Coordinates of C-alpha atoms in Angstrom, one line a residue:
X296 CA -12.5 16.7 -14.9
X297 CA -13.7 13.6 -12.8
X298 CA -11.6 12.4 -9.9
X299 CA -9.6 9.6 -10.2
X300 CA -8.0 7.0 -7.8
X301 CA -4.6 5.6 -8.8
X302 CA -4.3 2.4 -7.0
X303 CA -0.5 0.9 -6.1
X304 CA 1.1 -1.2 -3.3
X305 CA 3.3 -4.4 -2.5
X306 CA 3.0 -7.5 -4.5
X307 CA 0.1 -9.6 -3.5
X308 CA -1.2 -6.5 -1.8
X309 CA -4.7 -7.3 -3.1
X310 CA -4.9 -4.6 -5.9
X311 CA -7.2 -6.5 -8.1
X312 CA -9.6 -7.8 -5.5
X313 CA -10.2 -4.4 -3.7
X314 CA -10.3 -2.6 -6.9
X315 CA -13.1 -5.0 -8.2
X316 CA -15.4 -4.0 -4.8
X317 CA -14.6 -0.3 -5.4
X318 CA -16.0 -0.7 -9.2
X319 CA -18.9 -2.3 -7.8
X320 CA -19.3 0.3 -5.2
X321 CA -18.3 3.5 -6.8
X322 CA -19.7 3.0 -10.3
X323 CA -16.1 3.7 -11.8
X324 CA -14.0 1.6 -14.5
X325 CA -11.4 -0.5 -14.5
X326 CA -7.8 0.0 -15.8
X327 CA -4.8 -2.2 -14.9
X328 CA -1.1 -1.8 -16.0
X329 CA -0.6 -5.6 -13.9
X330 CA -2.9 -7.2 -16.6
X331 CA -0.1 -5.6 -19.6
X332 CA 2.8 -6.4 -17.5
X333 CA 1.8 -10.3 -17.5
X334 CA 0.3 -10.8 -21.1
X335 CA 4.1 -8.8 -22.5
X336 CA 5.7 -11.3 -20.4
X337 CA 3.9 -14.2 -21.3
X338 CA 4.4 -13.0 -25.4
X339 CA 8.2 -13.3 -24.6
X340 CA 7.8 -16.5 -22.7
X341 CA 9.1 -15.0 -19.7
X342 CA 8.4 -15.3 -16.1
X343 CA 7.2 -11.8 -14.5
X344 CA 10.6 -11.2 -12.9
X345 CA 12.4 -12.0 -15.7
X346 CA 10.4 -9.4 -17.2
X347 CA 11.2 -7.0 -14.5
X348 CA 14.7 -7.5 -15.4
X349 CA 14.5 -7.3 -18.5
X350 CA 13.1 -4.0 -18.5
X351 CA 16.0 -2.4 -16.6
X352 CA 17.8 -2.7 -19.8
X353 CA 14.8 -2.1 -22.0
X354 CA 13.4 0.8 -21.0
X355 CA 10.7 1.5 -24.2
X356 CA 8.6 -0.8 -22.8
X357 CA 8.3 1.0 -19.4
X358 CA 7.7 4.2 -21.8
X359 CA 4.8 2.5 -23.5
X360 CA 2.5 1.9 -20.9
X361 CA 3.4 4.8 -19.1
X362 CA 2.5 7.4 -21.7
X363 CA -0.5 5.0 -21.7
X364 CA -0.8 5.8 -18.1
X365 CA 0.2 9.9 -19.0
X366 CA -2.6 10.0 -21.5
X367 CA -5.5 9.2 -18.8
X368 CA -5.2 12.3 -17.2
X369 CA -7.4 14.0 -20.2
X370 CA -9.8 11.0 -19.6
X371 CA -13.5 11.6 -18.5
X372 CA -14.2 9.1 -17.3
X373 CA -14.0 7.9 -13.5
X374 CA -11.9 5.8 -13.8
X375 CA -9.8 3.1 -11.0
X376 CA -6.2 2.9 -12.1
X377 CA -4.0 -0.3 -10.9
X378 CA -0.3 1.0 -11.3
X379 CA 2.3 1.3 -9.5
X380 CA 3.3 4.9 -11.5
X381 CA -0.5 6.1 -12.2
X382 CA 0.2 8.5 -8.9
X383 CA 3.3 10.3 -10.7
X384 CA 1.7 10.0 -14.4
X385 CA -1.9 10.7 -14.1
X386 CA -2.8 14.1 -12.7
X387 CA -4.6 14.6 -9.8
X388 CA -5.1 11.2 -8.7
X389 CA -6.5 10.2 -5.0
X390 CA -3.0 8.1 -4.5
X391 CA -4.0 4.9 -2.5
X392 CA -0.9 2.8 -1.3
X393 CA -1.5 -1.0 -0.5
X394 CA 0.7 -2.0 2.1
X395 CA 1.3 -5.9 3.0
X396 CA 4.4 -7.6 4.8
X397 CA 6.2 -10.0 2.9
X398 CA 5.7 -13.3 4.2
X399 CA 1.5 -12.5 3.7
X400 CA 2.0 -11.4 0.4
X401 CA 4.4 -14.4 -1.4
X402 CA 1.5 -16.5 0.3
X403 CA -0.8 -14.6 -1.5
X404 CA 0.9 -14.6 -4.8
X405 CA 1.2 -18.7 -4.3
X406 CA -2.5 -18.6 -3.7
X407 CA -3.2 -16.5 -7.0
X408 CA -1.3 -19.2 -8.5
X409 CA -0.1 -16.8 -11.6
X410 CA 1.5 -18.0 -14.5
X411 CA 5.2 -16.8 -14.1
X412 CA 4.6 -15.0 -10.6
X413 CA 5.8 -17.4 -7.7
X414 CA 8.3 -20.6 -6.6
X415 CA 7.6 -24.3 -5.1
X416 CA 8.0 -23.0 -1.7
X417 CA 7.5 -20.1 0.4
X418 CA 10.4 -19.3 0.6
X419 CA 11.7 -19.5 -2.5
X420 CA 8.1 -17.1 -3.6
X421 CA 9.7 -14.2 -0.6
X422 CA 12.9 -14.2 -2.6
X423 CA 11.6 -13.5 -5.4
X424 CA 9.2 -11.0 -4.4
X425 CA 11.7 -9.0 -2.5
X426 CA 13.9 -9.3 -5.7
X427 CA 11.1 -8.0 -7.9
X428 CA 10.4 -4.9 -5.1
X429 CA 14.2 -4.3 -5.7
X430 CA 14.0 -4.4 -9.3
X431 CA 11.0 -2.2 -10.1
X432 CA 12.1 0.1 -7.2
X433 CA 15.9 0.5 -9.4
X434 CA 14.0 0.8 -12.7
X435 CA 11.6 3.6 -11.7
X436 CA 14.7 5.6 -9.3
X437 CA 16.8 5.2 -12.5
X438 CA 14.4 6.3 -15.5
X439 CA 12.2 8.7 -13.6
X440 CA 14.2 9.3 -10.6
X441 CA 10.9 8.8 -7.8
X442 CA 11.3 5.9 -5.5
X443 CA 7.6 3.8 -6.0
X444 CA 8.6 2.7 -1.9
X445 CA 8.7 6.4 -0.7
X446 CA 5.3 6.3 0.8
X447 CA 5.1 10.1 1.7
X448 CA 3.9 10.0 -1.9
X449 CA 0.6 8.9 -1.3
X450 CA -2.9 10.2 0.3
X451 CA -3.8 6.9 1.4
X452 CA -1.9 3.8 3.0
X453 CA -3.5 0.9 3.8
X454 CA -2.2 -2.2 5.5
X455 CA -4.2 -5.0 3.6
X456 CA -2.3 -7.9 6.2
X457 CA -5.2 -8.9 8.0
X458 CA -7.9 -7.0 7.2
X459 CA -10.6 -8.1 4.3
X460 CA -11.0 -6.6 1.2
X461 CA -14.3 -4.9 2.0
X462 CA -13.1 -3.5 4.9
X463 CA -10.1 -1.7 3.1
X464 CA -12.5 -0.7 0.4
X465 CA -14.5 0.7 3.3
X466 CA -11.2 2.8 4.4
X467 CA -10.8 3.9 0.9
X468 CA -13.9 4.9 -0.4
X469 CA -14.5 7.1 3.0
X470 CA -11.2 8.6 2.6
X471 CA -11.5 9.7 -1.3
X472 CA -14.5 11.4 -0.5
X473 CA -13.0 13.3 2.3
X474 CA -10.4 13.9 -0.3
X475 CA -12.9 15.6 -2.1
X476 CA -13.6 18.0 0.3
X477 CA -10.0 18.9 1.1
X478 CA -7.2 17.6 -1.7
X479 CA -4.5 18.0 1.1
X480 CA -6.0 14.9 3.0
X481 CA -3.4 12.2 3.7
X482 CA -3.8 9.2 6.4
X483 CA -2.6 5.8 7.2
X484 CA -4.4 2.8 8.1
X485 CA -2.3 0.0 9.8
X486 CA -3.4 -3.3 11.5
X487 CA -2.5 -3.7 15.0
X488 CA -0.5 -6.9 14.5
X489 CA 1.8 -5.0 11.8
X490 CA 2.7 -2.0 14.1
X491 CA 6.1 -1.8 15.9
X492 CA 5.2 -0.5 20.0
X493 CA 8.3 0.9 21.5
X494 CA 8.6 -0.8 24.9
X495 CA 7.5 1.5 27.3
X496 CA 4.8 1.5 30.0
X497 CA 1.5 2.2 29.6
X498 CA 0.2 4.9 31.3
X499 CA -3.3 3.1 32.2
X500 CA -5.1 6.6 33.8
X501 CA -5.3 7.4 29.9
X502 CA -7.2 4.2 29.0
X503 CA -10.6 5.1 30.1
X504 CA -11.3 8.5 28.1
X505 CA -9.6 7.1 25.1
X506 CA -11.8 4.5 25.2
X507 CA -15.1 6.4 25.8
X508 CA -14.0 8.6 22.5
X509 CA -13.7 5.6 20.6
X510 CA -16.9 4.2 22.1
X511 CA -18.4 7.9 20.8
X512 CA -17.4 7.0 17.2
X513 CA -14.5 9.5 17.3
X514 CA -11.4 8.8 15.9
X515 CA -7.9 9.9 17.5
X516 CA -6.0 12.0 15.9
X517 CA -2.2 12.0 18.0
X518 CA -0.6 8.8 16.4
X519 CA 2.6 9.3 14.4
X520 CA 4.4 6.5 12.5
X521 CA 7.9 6.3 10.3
X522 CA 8.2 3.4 8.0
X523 CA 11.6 1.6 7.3
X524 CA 12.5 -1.3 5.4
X525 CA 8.6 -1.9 4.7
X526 CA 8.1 -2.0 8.6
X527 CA 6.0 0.8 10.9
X528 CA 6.8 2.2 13.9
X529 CA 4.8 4.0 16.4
X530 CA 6.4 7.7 16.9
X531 CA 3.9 9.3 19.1
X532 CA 0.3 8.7 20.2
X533 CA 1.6 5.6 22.9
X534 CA -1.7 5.4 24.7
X535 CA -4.1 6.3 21.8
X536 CA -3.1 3.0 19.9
X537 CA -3.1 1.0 23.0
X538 CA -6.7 2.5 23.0
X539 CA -7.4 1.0 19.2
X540 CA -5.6 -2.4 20.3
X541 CA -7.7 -2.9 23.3
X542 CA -11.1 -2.4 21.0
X543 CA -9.8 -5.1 19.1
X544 CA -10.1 -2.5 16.0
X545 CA -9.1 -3.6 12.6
X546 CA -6.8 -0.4 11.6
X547 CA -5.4 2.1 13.7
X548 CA -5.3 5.7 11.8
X549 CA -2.3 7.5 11.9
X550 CA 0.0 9.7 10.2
X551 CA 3.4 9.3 8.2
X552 CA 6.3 11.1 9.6
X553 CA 10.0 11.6 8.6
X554 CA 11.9 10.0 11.4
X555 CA 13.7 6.8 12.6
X556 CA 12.8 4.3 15.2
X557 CA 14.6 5.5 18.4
X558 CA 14.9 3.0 21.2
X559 CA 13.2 -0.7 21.6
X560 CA 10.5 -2.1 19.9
X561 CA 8.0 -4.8 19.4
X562 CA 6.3 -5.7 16.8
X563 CA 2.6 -6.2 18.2
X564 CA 2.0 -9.5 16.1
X565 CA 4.7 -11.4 18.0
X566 CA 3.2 -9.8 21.9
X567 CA -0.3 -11.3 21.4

């Protein structure tokens, strides 16, 4: 059976755009649950949150695309799936997570200027993102009981904030064929502007070898984060993502840990 990648992430995480390179790139197809979503809602001439509502009542039309989504697991081809619920209903899926901070991605959904999909102002579009997050996070808990926002679900995160979409198509086609190799691969990708640093003091001594590994093309291995609440904070690896902010890289690597923040932080975004 060919190897799939089920695509989700935040609204106005930049599905669609990175999914169109990796098509390009990777010679797979295309097949997007977002598309359904907004054609059913226009049908009804509803907004895309009402919609979302609507469906916490009405759960057949969850059922429908999802056993549309079930049935692509027998599918030959290689296909790119854009759902938020391909990774639990498709089988053996690489499971890419699109991660994006609020404010950036109600901008982005103005932007996209999509029937149904966004307010006059800014901050009327982050209300209602945040209240569909809530709502499609309630619908999937209560009819399939998995939380969409648990990221430990996923092989892959990547913060799509800053970075361009060819350089988070980069992350992800390099990452699903290391996949490949070894199906228990997992890793997270976060821009140094969306990383919480607990305040602490560098220990500088450290600097100058990190820095040469980097330099060498390695990449460092120590950094732990948590996620709360749609933020990320550093757990371990202090001077190793120094290291990656001093390069001026555009992800540090890491992996997702069970645990809370524990002290005082700063987010790196509001230090620069």
């Amino acid at each position: 059976m060919q190897d799939k990648i089920s695509l989700a992430g935040d609204l106005g995480g930049g599905k669609s755009t990175v999914a169109n390179i990796l098509i390009d790139r990777l010679g797979a197809e295309y097949y997007s649950t977002g598309a359904i979503v907004r054609s059913i809602a226009e049908s009804r001439g509803m907004t895309v949150g009402e919609l979302n509502k609507y469906m916490e009542t009405h759960p057949e039309i969850d059922h429908e695309i999802d056993a549309g989504i079930a049935a692509l697991s027998e599918d030959e081809r290689f296909l790119i799936i854009d759902s938020r619920m391909a990774w639990h209903f498709t089988k053996g899926t690489f499971k890419v997570y699109l991660s994006c901070d609020i404010e950036t991605s109600a901008l982005r959904i103005m932007h996209a200027n999509r029937k149904g999909e966004h307010n006059s102002t800014l901050e009327e579009t982050i209300d209602c993102t945040r209240s569909r997050r809530e709502s499609e996070k309630k619908r999937y808990t209560e009819q399939y009981g998995v939380d969409i926002k648990d990221l430990s679900n996923y092989s892959l995160i990547v913060d799509t904030t800053v970075a361009t979409p060819e350089q988070i198509a980069d992350r992800i086609a390099e990452s699903f064929a290391l996949w490949q190799q070894d199906k228990s691969y997992t890793r997270v990708y976060l821009s140094p502007e969306r990383l919480h640093f607990p305040e602490r003091e560098l220990d500088g001594d450290m600097l100058s070898p990190l820095a040469s590994k980097l330099e060498g093309g390695a990449e460092l291995t120590d950094i732990t984060v948590c996620e709360r609440d749609g933020e990320f904070y550093l757990v371990d690896g202090f001077e190793s993502a120094m290291a990656y902010v001093f390069a001026f890289s555009t992800f540090i690597p890491a992996r997702l840990v069970k645990a809370e923040p524990d002290g005082e932080y700063v987010r790196m975004r509001n230090s620069l």
